[in-house]
PDB file of C-alpha atoms and ligand atoms in Angstrom:
ATOM      1  CA  MET A   1     291.497 -40.421 232.480  1.00 79.00           C
ATOM      2  CA  ASN A   2     291.979 -41.553 235.887  1.00 95.00           C
ATOM      3  CA  ARG A   3     289.943 -43.649 238.959  1.00 98.00           C
ATOM      4  CA  THR A   4     289.240 -42.531 242.460  1.00 98.00           C
ATOM      5  CA  PHE A   5     288.001 -44.714 245.366  1.00 98.00           C
ATOM      6  CA  SER A   6     284.820 -43.086 247.474  1.00 99.00           C
ATOM      7  CA  ILE A   7     282.526 -44.078 250.286  1.00 99.00           C
ATOM      8  CA  ILE A   8     279.583 -42.718 251.214  1.00 99.00           C
ATOM      9  CA  LYS A   9     279.476 -43.073 255.358  1.00 99.00           C
ATOM     10  CA  PRO A  10     276.702 -44.211 258.076  1.00 98.00           C
ATOM     11  CA  ASP A  11     276.142 -41.061 258.144  1.00 98.00           C
ATOM     12  CA  ALA A  12     275.541 -40.220 254.952  1.00 98.00           C
ATOM     13  CA  THR A  13     272.309 -43.607 254.491  1.00 98.00           C
ATOM     14  CA  LYS A  14     270.711 -43.132 257.290  1.00 98.00           C
ATOM     15  CA  ARG A  15     269.491 -39.641 256.279  1.00 98.00           C
ATOM     16  CA  ASN A  16     268.753 -40.714 252.727  1.00 98.00           C
ATOM     17  CA  ILE A  17     271.260 -38.573 251.087  1.00 98.00           C
ATOM     18  CA  THR A  18     273.479 -40.567 248.691  1.00 98.00           C
ATOM     19  CA  GLY A  19     271.243 -39.176 245.751  1.00 98.00           C
ATOM     20  CA  ALA A  20     272.353 -35.572 246.882  1.00 98.00           C
ATOM     21  CA  ILE A  21     276.258 -36.698 247.732  1.00 98.00           C
ATOM     22  CA  ASN A  22     276.302 -38.167 244.061  1.00 98.00           C
ATOM     23  CA  LYS A  23     273.933 -35.354 242.567  1.00 98.00           C
ATOM     24  CA  ILE A  24     277.389 -33.098 243.397  1.00 98.00           C
ATOM     25  CA  ILE A  25     279.711 -35.409 242.596  1.00 98.00           C
ATOM     26  CA  GLU A  26     278.259 -36.597 238.595  1.00 98.00           C
ATOM     27  CA  ASP A  27     277.541 -32.513 238.526  1.00 98.00           C
ATOM     28  CA  ASN A  28     281.608 -32.639 238.480  1.00 98.00           C
ATOM     29  CA  ASN A  29     281.583 -35.052 235.368  1.00 98.00           C
ATOM     30  CA  LEU A  30     283.168 -37.572 237.649  1.00 98.00           C
ATOM     31  CA  ASN A  31     281.213 -40.490 236.316  1.00 98.00           C
ATOM     32  CA  ILE A  32     280.097 -42.977 239.193  1.00 98.00           C
ATOM     33  CA  VAL A  33     281.780 -47.245 237.518  1.00 98.00           C
ATOM     34  CA  ALA A  34     281.640 -49.024 239.569  1.00 98.00           C
ATOM     35  CA  GLN A  35     278.911 -49.128 242.819  1.00 98.00           C
ATOM     36  CA  LYS A  36     277.968 -51.124 246.046  1.00 98.00           C
ATOM     37  CA  ARG A  37     275.710 -51.161 248.938  1.00 98.00           C
ATOM     38  CA  ILE A  38     276.967 -52.967 252.058  1.00 98.00           C
ATOM     39  CA  LYS A  39     277.422 -53.367 255.707  1.00 98.00           C
ATOM     40  CA  LEU A  40     281.423 -53.546 256.455  1.00 98.00           C
ATOM     41  CA  SER A  41     282.576 -56.213 259.154  1.00 98.00           C
ATOM     42  CA  LYS A  42     285.141 -55.455 261.913  1.00 98.00           C
ATOM     43  CA  GLU A  43     287.881 -56.679 260.433  1.00 98.00           C
ATOM     44  CA  LYS A  44     287.117 -55.034 256.237  1.00 98.00           C
ATOM     45  CA  ALA A  45     287.246 -51.444 258.201  1.00 98.00           C
ATOM     46  CA  GLU A  46     290.321 -52.020 259.935  1.00 98.00           C
ATOM     47  CA  GLY A  47     292.259 -53.451 257.366  1.00 98.00           C
ATOM     48  CA  PHE A  48     290.992 -50.485 254.591  1.00 98.00           C
ATOM     49  CA  TYR A  49     292.386 -48.000 257.969  1.00 98.00           C
ATOM     50  CA  VAL A  50     295.659 -49.661 258.969  1.00 97.00           C
ATOM     51  CA  ILE A  51     297.221 -46.433 258.273  1.00 96.00           C
ATOM     52  CA  HIS A  52     294.893 -45.692 260.837  1.00 98.00           C
ATOM     53  CA  LYS A  53     295.220 -47.701 263.574  1.00 98.00           C
ATOM     54  CA  ASP A  54     298.064 -45.863 265.860  1.00 98.00           C
ATOM     55  CA  LYS A  55     295.232 -43.143 265.519  1.00 98.00           C
ATOM     56  CA  PRO A  56     293.278 -41.767 269.033  1.00 98.00           C
ATOM     57  CA  PHE A  57     290.423 -42.075 266.793  1.00 98.00           C
ATOM     58  CA  PHE A  58     290.860 -45.558 265.695  1.00 98.00           C
ATOM     59  CA  ASN A  59     288.390 -47.335 267.696  1.00 98.00           C
ATOM     60  CA  ASP A  60     285.657 -44.440 267.267  1.00 98.00           C
ATOM     61  CA  LEU A  61     286.189 -44.430 263.100  1.00 98.00           C
ATOM     62  CA  ILE A  62     285.548 -48.122 263.261  1.00 98.00           C
ATOM     63  CA  GLU A  63     282.362 -48.447 265.576  1.00 98.00           C
ATOM     64  CA  TYR A  64     281.120 -45.353 263.704  1.00 98.00           C
ATOM     65  CA  MET A  65     281.813 -47.045 259.935  1.00 98.00           C
ATOM     66  CA  THR A  66     280.209 -50.470 261.272  1.00 98.00           C
ATOM     67  CA  SER A  67     277.189 -48.762 263.113  1.00 98.00           C
ATOM     68  CA  GLY A  68     275.216 -48.940 258.738  1.00 98.00           C
ATOM     69  CA  PRO A  69     275.290 -48.966 255.492  1.00 98.00           C
ATOM     70  CA  VAL A  70     278.141 -47.786 252.967  1.00 99.00           C
ATOM     71  CA  ILE A  71     278.168 -47.163 249.501  1.00 98.00           C
ATOM     72  CA  VAL A  72     281.481 -47.583 247.841  1.00 99.00           C
ATOM     73  CA  GLN A  73     282.165 -46.677 244.560  1.00 98.00           C
ATOM     74  CA  VAL A  74     284.792 -46.153 241.890  1.00 98.00           C
ATOM     75  CA  LEU A  75     284.924 -42.843 239.974  1.00 98.00           C
ATOM     76  CA  GLU A  76     286.499 -42.074 237.046  1.00 98.00           C
ATOM     77  CA  GLY A  77     287.325 -38.829 235.067  1.00 98.00           C
ATOM     78  CA  GLU A  78     290.016 -35.668 234.619  1.00 97.00           C
ATOM     79  CA  ASN A  79     292.401 -35.485 237.443  1.00 98.00           C
ATOM     80  CA  ALA A  80     289.901 -38.260 239.377  1.00 98.00           C
ATOM     81  CA  VAL A  81     291.286 -38.636 242.781  1.00 98.00           C
ATOM     82  CA  ASP A  82     291.713 -34.111 242.892  1.00 98.00           C
ATOM     83  CA  LYS A  83     289.101 -33.497 241.942  1.00 98.00           C
ATOM     84  CA  TYR A  84     287.258 -35.566 243.859  1.00 98.00           C
ATOM     85  CA  ARG A  85     288.900 -33.984 247.179  1.00 98.00           C
ATOM     86  CA  LYS A  86     288.010 -30.741 246.100  1.00 98.00           C
ATOM     87  CA  ILE A  87     284.322 -31.981 245.759  1.00 98.00           C
ATOM     88  CA  MET A  88     284.511 -33.230 249.428  1.00 98.00           C
ATOM     89  CA  GLY A  89     286.374 -30.677 251.078  1.00 98.00           C
ATOM     90  CA  ALA A  90     288.321 -30.775 253.866  1.00 98.00           C
ATOM     91  CA  THR A  91     288.246 -33.753 256.777  1.00 98.00           C
ATOM     92  CA  ASN A  92     286.882 -31.250 259.531  1.00 98.00           C
ATOM     93  CA  PRO A  93     283.485 -29.596 257.892  1.00 98.00           C
ATOM     94  CA  GLU A  94     284.955 -26.613 259.573  1.00 98.00           C
ATOM     95  CA  ASN A  95     287.051 -26.526 257.419  1.00 98.00           C
ATOM     96  CA  ALA A  96     285.481 -27.187 254.442  1.00 98.00           C
ATOM     97  CA  ASP A  97     284.605 -24.681 251.733  1.00 98.00           C
ATOM     98  CA  ASP A  98     281.565 -23.400 250.750  1.00 97.00           C
ATOM     99  CA  GLY A  99     279.315 -25.786 248.004  1.00 96.00           C
ATOM    100  CA  THR A 100     282.066 -28.729 249.160  1.00 98.00           C
ATOM    101  CA  ILE A 101     280.098 -31.587 250.197  1.00 98.00           C
ATOM    102  CA  ARG A 102     281.514 -31.601 253.555  1.00 98.00           C
ATOM    103  CA  LYS A 103     280.146 -28.372 253.818  1.00 98.00           C
ATOM    104  CA  LYS A 104     276.808 -28.613 252.641  1.00 98.00           C
ATOM    105  CA  HIS A 105     276.004 -32.882 254.580  1.00 98.00           C
ATOM    106  CA  ALA A 106     278.547 -33.587 256.972  1.00 98.00           C
ATOM    107  CA  LEU A 107     277.664 -33.156 260.930  1.00 98.00           C
ATOM    108  CA  ASN A 108     281.541 -33.030 262.709  1.00 98.00           C
ATOM    109  CA  ILE A 109     284.975 -33.964 261.921  1.00 98.00           C
ATOM    110  CA  GLN A 110     284.412 -37.874 262.235  1.00 98.00           C
ATOM    111  CA  GLU A 111     280.506 -38.481 260.700  1.00 98.00           C
ATOM    112  CA  ASN A 112     281.866 -36.281 257.839  1.00 98.00           C
ATOM    113  CA  SER A 113     279.774 -38.525 255.028  1.00 98.00           C
ATOM    114  CA  VAL A 114     282.012 -39.202 252.149  1.00 98.00           C
ATOM    115  CA  HIS A 115     285.993 -41.296 251.962  1.00 98.00           C
ATOM    116  CA  GLY A 116     288.228 -40.714 248.923  1.00 98.00           C
ATOM    117  CA  SER A 117     291.737 -42.105 248.384  1.00 98.00           C
ATOM    118  CA  ASP A 118     294.363 -39.000 248.540  1.00 98.00           C
ATOM    119  CA  SER A 119     296.656 -40.486 245.644  1.00 98.00           C
ATOM    120  CA  ASN A 120     296.527 -42.433 242.716  1.00 98.00           C
ATOM    121  CA  GLU A 121     298.928 -45.540 244.307  1.00 98.00           C
ATOM    122  CA  ASN A 122     295.803 -45.311 247.525  1.00 98.00           C
ATOM    123  CA  ALA A 123     293.321 -45.073 244.860  1.00 98.00           C
ATOM    124  CA  ILE A 124     294.681 -48.040 242.935  1.00 98.00           C
ATOM    125  CA  ILE A 125     294.986 -50.227 246.501  1.00 98.00           C
ATOM    126  CA  GLU A 126     291.485 -48.885 247.723  1.00 98.00           C
ATOM    127  CA  ILE A 127     289.596 -49.766 244.666  1.00 98.00           C
ATOM    128  CA  ASN A 128     291.070 -53.910 244.506  1.00 98.00           C
ATOM    129  CA  TYR A 129     289.714 -53.708 248.144  1.00 98.00           C
ATOM    130  CA  PHE A 130     286.415 -54.089 247.297  1.00 98.00           C
ATOM    131  CA  PHE A 131     286.151 -54.322 243.654  1.00 98.00           C
ATOM    132  CA  ASN A 132     287.178 -57.167 241.355  1.00 98.00           C
ATOM    133  CA  GLU A 133     288.192 -55.322 237.801  1.00 96.00           C
ATOM    134  CA  ASN A 134     285.245 -57.266 235.480  1.00 97.00           C
ATOM    135  CA  GLU A 135     282.766 -55.153 238.039  1.00 98.00           C
ATOM    136  CA  ILE A 136     284.345 -51.842 237.367  1.00 98.00           C
ATOM    137  CA  ILE A 137     281.593 -50.147 233.503  1.00 98.00           C
ATOM    138  CA  SER A 138     282.897 -47.344 232.028  1.00 96.00           C
ATOM    139  CA  ASN A 139     280.590 -45.627 230.113  1.00 90.00           C
TER     140      ASN A 139
HETATM  141  P1  CMP B   1     288.292 -40.014 256.386  1.00 64.44           P
HETATM  142  O1  CMP B   1     289.490 -39.150 255.136  1.00 64.44           O
HETATM  143  O2  CMP B   1     287.823 -41.384 255.421  1.00 64.44           O
HETATM  144  O3  CMP B   1     290.315 -40.855 257.014  1.00 64.44           O
HETATM  145  C1  CMP B   1     289.913 -41.122 258.007  1.00 64.44           C
HETATM  146  C2  CMP B   1     288.377 -41.050 258.958  1.00 64.44           C
HETATM  147  O4  CMP B   1     288.187 -40.758 260.223  1.00 64.44           O
HETATM  148  C3  CMP B   1     288.215 -39.327 258.449  1.00 64.44           C
HETATM  149  O5  CMP B   1     287.271 -39.463 257.490  1.00 64.44           O
HETATM  150  C4  CMP B   1     286.850 -39.349 260.259  1.00 64.44           C
HETATM  151  O6  CMP B   1     285.815 -39.850 259.468  1.00 64.44           O
HETATM  152  C5  CMP B   1     287.690 -39.979 261.048  1.00 64.44           C
HETATM  153  N1  CMP B   1     288.698 -39.323 262.115  1.00 64.44           N
HETATM  154  C6  CMP B   1     288.081 -39.483 263.633  1.00 64.44           C
HETATM  155  N2  CMP B   1     288.497 -38.152 264.068  1.00 64.44           N
HETATM  156  C7  CMP B   1     289.528 -37.904 263.068  1.00 64.44           C
HETATM  157  C8  CMP B   1     290.646 -36.121 262.833  1.00 64.44           C
HETATM  158  N3  CMP B   1     290.525 -35.870 264.604  1.00 64.44           N
HETATM  159  N4  CMP B   1     291.065 -36.734 262.378  1.00 64.44           N
HETATM  160  C9  CMP B   1     291.494 -36.873 261.044  1.00 64.44           C
HETATM  161  N5  CMP B   1     290.084 -38.060 260.686  1.00 64.44           N
HETATM  162  C10 CMP B   1     288.560 -38.176 261.327  1.00 64.44           C
END
């Protein structure tokens, strides 16, 4: 049993497909054990994506991530990090496998509907960036 961190991004909240995305997550035996709908401030978004601060897409990414509501959530299950990454599909939806969230719902490499942690270490850091332990309620 382990945990990963998930964001449903502004392109998805705007299109009313948060339920469709979470159905895919839950159908794959990941439990949503914490969840908040928030609007990211510029500072919060920049802090979250600090590892990308020198990338050419950084400013566009921050503008996009602050353009509308996001759902931040904690997923729990066996091999949660790897399992959720498989369910999301490749960052660029053009390269995503059939049946993945990004193949089905993402618009392009930036507006790619979801974020997921890339390692157990980063999952802990990302979860703690948004949640206190007492906000995470296992099934
Ligand atoms: P995410 O998995 O949240 O990590 C960084 C985000 O930057 C990525 O999803 C996309 O939303 C966005 N992004 C925009 N352009 C690129 C790019 N060329 N490569 C990777 N990520 C990109």
